[in-house]
Tab-separated table of C-alpha atoms and ligand atoms in Angstrom:
chain	number	residue	atom	x	y	z
A	486	MET	CA	12.672	-12.953	70.340
A	487	LYS	CA	11.702	-9.534	69.029
A	488	LYS	CA	10.550	-9.586	65.408
A	489	GLY	CA	12.886	-7.723	63.037
A	490	LEU	CA	12.130	-4.504	61.187
A	491	LEU	CA	11.206	-4.212	57.554
A	492	ILE	CA	13.550	-1.677	55.955
A	493	ILE	CA	12.356	-0.442	52.572
A	494	ILE	CA	15.110	1.043	50.435
A	495	SER	CA	14.059	2.621	47.150
A	496	GLY	CA	15.441	5.011	44.619
A	497	PRO	CA	15.860	5.137	40.860
A	498	SER	CA	17.759	2.440	39.031
A	499	GLY	CA	21.464	3.268	39.057
A	500	VAL	CA	21.360	5.603	42.057
A	501	GLY	CA	23.577	3.185	43.970
A	502	LYS	CA	21.194	1.145	46.146
A	503	GLY	CA	23.148	-2.087	45.733
A	504	THR	CA	26.473	-0.352	46.289
A	505	VAL	CA	25.242	1.342	49.456
A	506	ARG	CA	23.798	-1.969	50.673
A	507	SER	CA	27.218	-3.610	50.502
A	508	PHE	CA	28.469	-0.992	53.003
A	509	LEU	CA	25.415	-1.462	55.236
A	510	MET	CA	25.955	-5.176	55.549
A	511	ASP	CA	29.346	-4.757	57.229
A	512	GLU	CA	27.825	-3.915	60.614
A	513	PRO	CA	26.761	-7.109	62.438
A	514	SER	CA	25.175	-5.206	65.369
A	515	LEU	CA	22.386	-4.073	63.017
A	516	LYS	CA	21.442	-7.716	62.298
A	517	LEU	CA	20.628	-6.902	58.693
A	518	ALA	CA	19.521	-9.397	56.080
A	519	PHE	CA	18.758	-8.803	52.409
A	520	SER	CA	15.474	-9.947	50.928
A	521	VAL	CA	16.328	-11.738	47.685
A	522	SER	CA	13.571	-10.862	45.196
A	523	CYS	CA	12.204	-12.793	42.265
A	524	THR	CA	12.654	-11.311	38.809
A	525	THR	CA	11.901	-12.293	35.241
A	526	ARG	CA	14.855	-10.304	33.889
A	527	SER	CA	17.979	-12.119	32.743
A	528	PRO	CA	20.978	-12.224	35.069
A	529	ARG	CA	23.718	-9.640	34.488
A	530	ALA	CA	27.335	-10.717	34.299
A	531	GLY	CA	28.401	-11.700	37.808
A	532	GLU	CA	24.892	-12.002	39.246
A	533	VAL	CA	24.173	-15.238	41.085
A	534	ASP	CA	20.777	-16.953	41.302
A	535	GLY	CA	19.624	-17.076	44.928
A	536	ARG	CA	22.064	-14.370	46.036
A	537	ASP	CA	21.200	-11.355	43.859
A	538	TYR	CA	17.769	-12.506	42.713
A	539	PHE	CA	15.777	-15.639	42.142
A	540	PHE	CA	15.736	-15.554	38.336
A	541	ILE	CA	12.453	-17.101	37.242
A	542	SER	CA	10.341	-17.372	34.073
A	543	HIS	CA	7.215	-15.293	33.411
A	544	GLU	CA	5.144	-18.459	33.886
A	545	GLU	CA	6.703	-19.117	37.288
A	546	PHE	CA	6.186	-15.463	38.259
A	547	GLU	CA	2.496	-15.648	37.323
A	548	LYS	CA	2.129	-18.888	39.269
A	549	ARG	CA	3.623	-17.335	42.414
A	550	LEU	CA	1.470	-14.259	41.949
A	551	SER	CA	-1.692	-16.339	41.793
A	552	ASN	CA	-0.537	-18.258	44.888
A	553	ASN	CA	-0.306	-14.911	46.718
A	554	ALA	CA	3.406	-15.480	47.369
A	555	PHE	CA	4.428	-11.828	47.018
A	556	LEU	CA	4.394	-9.149	49.679
A	557	GLU	CA	4.547	-6.667	46.792
A	558	HIS	CA	5.323	-6.858	43.119
A	559	ALA	CA	5.753	-4.543	40.147
A	560	GLU	CA	6.585	-4.380	36.499
A	561	PHE	CA	9.645	-2.262	35.844
A	562	CYS	CA	10.960	-1.454	32.368
A	563	GLY	CA	9.508	-4.617	30.849
A	564	ASN	CA	10.380	-7.090	33.617
A	565	CYS	CA	8.524	-8.311	36.703
A	566	TYR	CA	9.932	-8.104	40.213
A	567	GLY	CA	8.464	-9.383	43.475
A	568	THR	CA	9.313	-9.697	47.165
A	569	LEU	CA	8.612	-13.133	48.617
A	570	LYS	CA	6.335	-12.912	51.665
A	571	ASP	CA	7.627	-16.066	53.360
A	572	TYR	CA	11.262	-15.223	52.724
A	573	VAL	CA	10.877	-11.876	54.505
A	574	GLU	CA	8.688	-13.212	57.322
A	575	ASN	CA	11.062	-16.076	58.116
A	576	LEU	CA	14.019	-13.709	58.436
A	577	ARG	CA	12.050	-11.215	60.526
A	578	ASN	CA	10.874	-14.006	62.811
A	579	GLU	CA	14.548	-14.908	63.345
A	580	GLY	CA	15.031	-11.339	64.630
A	581	LYS	CA	16.723	-10.064	61.461
A	582	ASN	CA	16.099	-6.525	60.226
A	583	VAL	CA	15.264	-7.135	56.598
A	584	ILE	CA	16.219	-4.825	53.740
A	585	VAL	CA	13.845	-4.900	50.790
A	586	GLU	CA	15.463	-3.023	47.931
A	587	ILE	CA	12.618	-2.186	45.579
A	588	GLU	CA	11.300	0.380	43.127
A	589	THR	CA	8.605	2.903	44.026
A	590	GLN	CA	5.369	1.128	42.942
A	591	GLY	CA	6.221	-1.846	45.157
A	592	ALA	CA	7.331	0.416	48.002
A	593	ARG	CA	3.960	2.185	47.907
A	594	GLN	CA	2.176	-1.153	48.245
A	595	ILE	CA	4.128	-2.019	51.410
A	596	ILE	CA	4.130	1.463	52.933
A	597	SER	CA	0.336	1.497	52.777
A	598	LYS	CA	0.018	-1.973	54.363
A	599	LEU	CA	2.342	-1.958	57.317
A	600	ASN	CA	2.398	-0.673	60.829
A	601	GLU	CA	4.872	2.176	61.219
A	602	ASP	CA	6.322	0.606	64.381
A	603	ASP	CA	7.945	-2.220	62.472
A	604	GLU	CA	8.754	-0.620	59.158
A	605	ILE	CA	10.975	2.178	57.942
A	606	SER	CA	11.237	3.580	54.427
A	607	ILE	CA	14.267	5.279	52.900
A	608	PHE	CA	14.588	6.851	49.475
A	609	ILE	CA	18.086	7.160	48.024
A	610	THR	CA	18.603	10.009	45.600
A	611	CYS	CA	21.449	11.679	43.713
A	612	SER	CA	22.292	15.171	42.483
A	613	SER	CA	20.844	15.046	38.946
A	614	LEU	CA	19.487	12.902	36.137
A	615	SER	CA	22.724	13.389	34.219
A	616	GLU	CA	24.650	11.909	37.159
A	617	LEU	CA	22.161	9.031	37.229
A	618	GLU	CA	22.740	8.432	33.519
A	619	ARG	CA	26.499	8.475	34.087
A	620	ARG	CA	26.117	5.818	36.796
A	621	ILE	CA	23.842	3.569	34.746
A	622	ARG	CA	26.198	3.798	31.766
A	623	GLY	CA	29.205	3.253	34.024
A	624	ARG	CA	27.711	-0.024	35.259
A	625	LYS	CA	27.702	-1.265	31.632
A	626	SER	CA	24.725	-3.510	32.333
A	627	GLU	CA	22.033	-2.003	30.107
A	628	ASN	CA	21.479	-1.485	26.391
A	629	GLU	CA	20.383	1.930	25.015
A	630	GLU	CA	16.692	1.027	25.167
A	631	SER	CA	16.943	0.000	28.804
A	632	ILE	CA	18.981	3.114	29.717
A	633	PHE	CA	16.322	5.305	28.087
A	634	SER	CA	13.488	3.525	29.825
A	635	ARG	CA	15.210	3.576	33.256
A	636	LEU	CA	15.916	7.314	32.978
A	637	ASN	CA	12.325	7.999	31.973
A	638	LYS	CA	11.132	5.991	34.945
A	639	ALA	CA	13.555	7.861	37.223
A	640	ARG	CA	11.882	11.191	36.397
A	641	GLU	CA	8.636	9.824	37.858
A	642	GLU	CA	10.271	8.011	40.754
A	643	LEU	CA	12.151	11.088	41.975
A	644	LYS	CA	8.812	12.850	42.471
A	645	LEU	CA	7.785	10.155	44.967
A	646	ALA	CA	10.605	10.803	47.435
A	647	PRO	CA	8.280	12.662	49.869
A	648	LEU	CA	6.303	9.441	50.480
A	649	TYR	CA	9.248	7.974	52.364
A	650	ASP	CA	10.236	8.448	56.003
A	651	TYR	CA	13.741	9.548	54.980
A	652	VAL	CA	15.494	10.779	51.844
A	653	VAL	CA	19.259	10.265	51.743
A	654	ASP	CA	21.575	11.630	49.083
A	655	ASN	CA	24.126	9.195	47.677
A	656	ASP	CA	26.959	11.494	46.699
A	657	ASP	CA	29.312	8.995	48.307
A	658	PRO	CA	28.177	5.403	48.994
A	659	LYS	CA	30.090	5.022	52.257
A	660	LYS	CA	28.691	8.304	53.650
A	661	CYS	CA	25.210	7.385	52.458
A	662	ALA	CA	25.492	4.007	54.211
A	663	THR	CA	26.665	5.713	57.419
A	664	ALA	CA	23.611	7.990	57.347
A	665	ILE	CA	21.286	5.003	56.783
A	666	LYS	CA	22.963	3.033	59.586
A	667	GLN	CA	22.212	5.920	61.940
A	668	ILE	CA	18.565	6.018	60.829
A	669	ILE	CA	18.267	2.278	61.528
A	670	LYS	CA	20.035	2.613	64.899
A	671	ASN	CA	17.660	5.382	65.916
A	672	LYS	CA	14.683	3.257	64.956
A	673	LEU	CA	16.084	0.295	66.910
A	674	LYS	CA	16.987	2.622	69.779
A	675	LEU	CA	20.642	1.535	69.615
A	676	SER	CA	23.244	4.189	70.398
B	2163	LIG	P1	21.227	0.476	41.846
B	2163	LIG	O1	21.374	-0.750	42.733
B	2163	LIG	O2	20.510	1.594	42.537
B	2163	LIG	O3	20.640	0.191	40.501
B	2163	LIG	P2	24.156	0.339	41.703
B	2163	LIG	O4	24.531	0.100	43.132
B	2163	LIG	O5	24.226	-0.824	40.776
B	2163	LIG	O6	22.711	1.038	41.584
B	2163	LIG	O7	25.082	1.528	41.190
B	2163	LIG	C1	25.076	1.944	39.831
B	2163	LIG	C2	26.491	2.383	39.441
B	2163	LIG	O8	26.800	3.608	40.123
B	2163	LIG	C3	27.557	1.370	39.833
B	2163	LIG	O9	28.505	1.303	38.775
B	2163	LIG	C4	28.177	1.967	41.096
B	2163	LIG	O10	29.523	1.607	41.238
B	2163	LIG	C5	28.023	3.468	40.864
B	2163	LIG	N1	27.847	4.269	42.100
B	2163	LIG	C6	27.167	3.932	43.218
B	2163	LIG	N2	27.195	4.953	44.125
B	2163	LIG	C7	27.909	5.949	43.539
B	2163	LIG	C8	28.306	7.276	43.953
B	2163	LIG	N3	27.948	7.785	45.136
B	2163	LIG	N4	29.035	8.035	43.093
B	2163	LIG	C9	29.383	7.552	41.870
B	2163	LIG	N5	29.063	6.310	41.423
B	2163	LIG	C10	28.319	5.519	42.234
B	2164	LIG	P1	17.383	-4.077	38.325
B	2164	LIG	O1	16.854	-4.653	37.055
B	2164	LIG	O2	18.226	-2.834	38.084
B	2164	LIG	O3	18.066	-5.100	39.208
B	2164	LIG	O4	16.128	-3.580	39.173
B	2164	LIG	C1	15.223	-2.648	38.638
B	2164	LIG	C2	14.459	-2.005	39.767
B	2164	LIG	O5	13.629	-2.985	40.404
B	2164	LIG	C3	15.372	-1.448	40.862
B	2164	LIG	O6	14.855	-0.195	41.293
B	2164	LIG	C4	15.258	-2.483	41.960
B	2164	LIG	O7	15.492	-1.940	43.255
B	2164	LIG	C5	13.815	-2.897	41.805
B	2164	LIG	N1	13.489	-4.191	42.430
B	2164	LIG	C6	14.295	-5.233	42.712
B	2164	LIG	N2	13.613	-6.205	43.328
B	2164	LIG	C7	12.348	-5.771	43.449
B	2164	LIG	C8	11.150	-6.332	44.022
B	2164	LIG	O8	11.102	-7.424	44.556
B	2164	LIG	N3	10.039	-5.566	43.947
B	2164	LIG	C9	10.017	-4.329	43.365
B	2164	LIG	N4	8.874	-3.669	43.382
B	2164	LIG	N5	11.106	-3.779	42.836
B	2164	LIG	C10	12.262	-4.495	42.864
């Protein structure tokens, strides 16, 4: 069986990565799977452990880090996030094309490590920082401090878009997902 692709999807917090992903997952022919990351942040209302993230303590995160369990990891606005190496490898070995939805420091670590034949990187962006702020506020998940810190981070992250193979604007999540599906199909040489 052919090993699956690693599909890196990045973009500032609140740009709509999770929303776009829900539209991507509706196409079985792409054989997509989502890499569930570990995080030390607390679950938001409605988030489920093992589906959205593996919610773990700082101690557990450090333990996994010292056991070399992460393909990449980063600190983002006061919390730690990491992609589990085995989780991704197992899915790819089953032929799944695995989406890792991560911020830019982690994406840089993977982009520099992997062979371009089996990896693709996509940066999702939006029209302005004020639109980003509107989206983060609209999600009602963050306090003022976290909104401020995420917007500050976004200023830096937006500058890194040229590192990625593709930059896709999310002015509409369904359209954005359609554009990403086409990028993945082209990479897989599907029509
Ligand atoms: P991320 O996963 O990048 O942090 P989310 O998917 O949680 O972002 O989206 C943040 C908020 O923006 C959500 O409330 C979502 O419904 C909204 N959103 C997503 N895409 C768009 C869009 N194209 N236009 C307006 N709002 C959007
Ligand atoms: P949030 O707290 O909004 O869920 O995530 C904050 C940021 O961390 C988002 O940009 C999200 O995509 C990113 N993120 C989620 N999981 C990982 C991961 O495993 N590694 C890295 N580097 N970033 C992650």
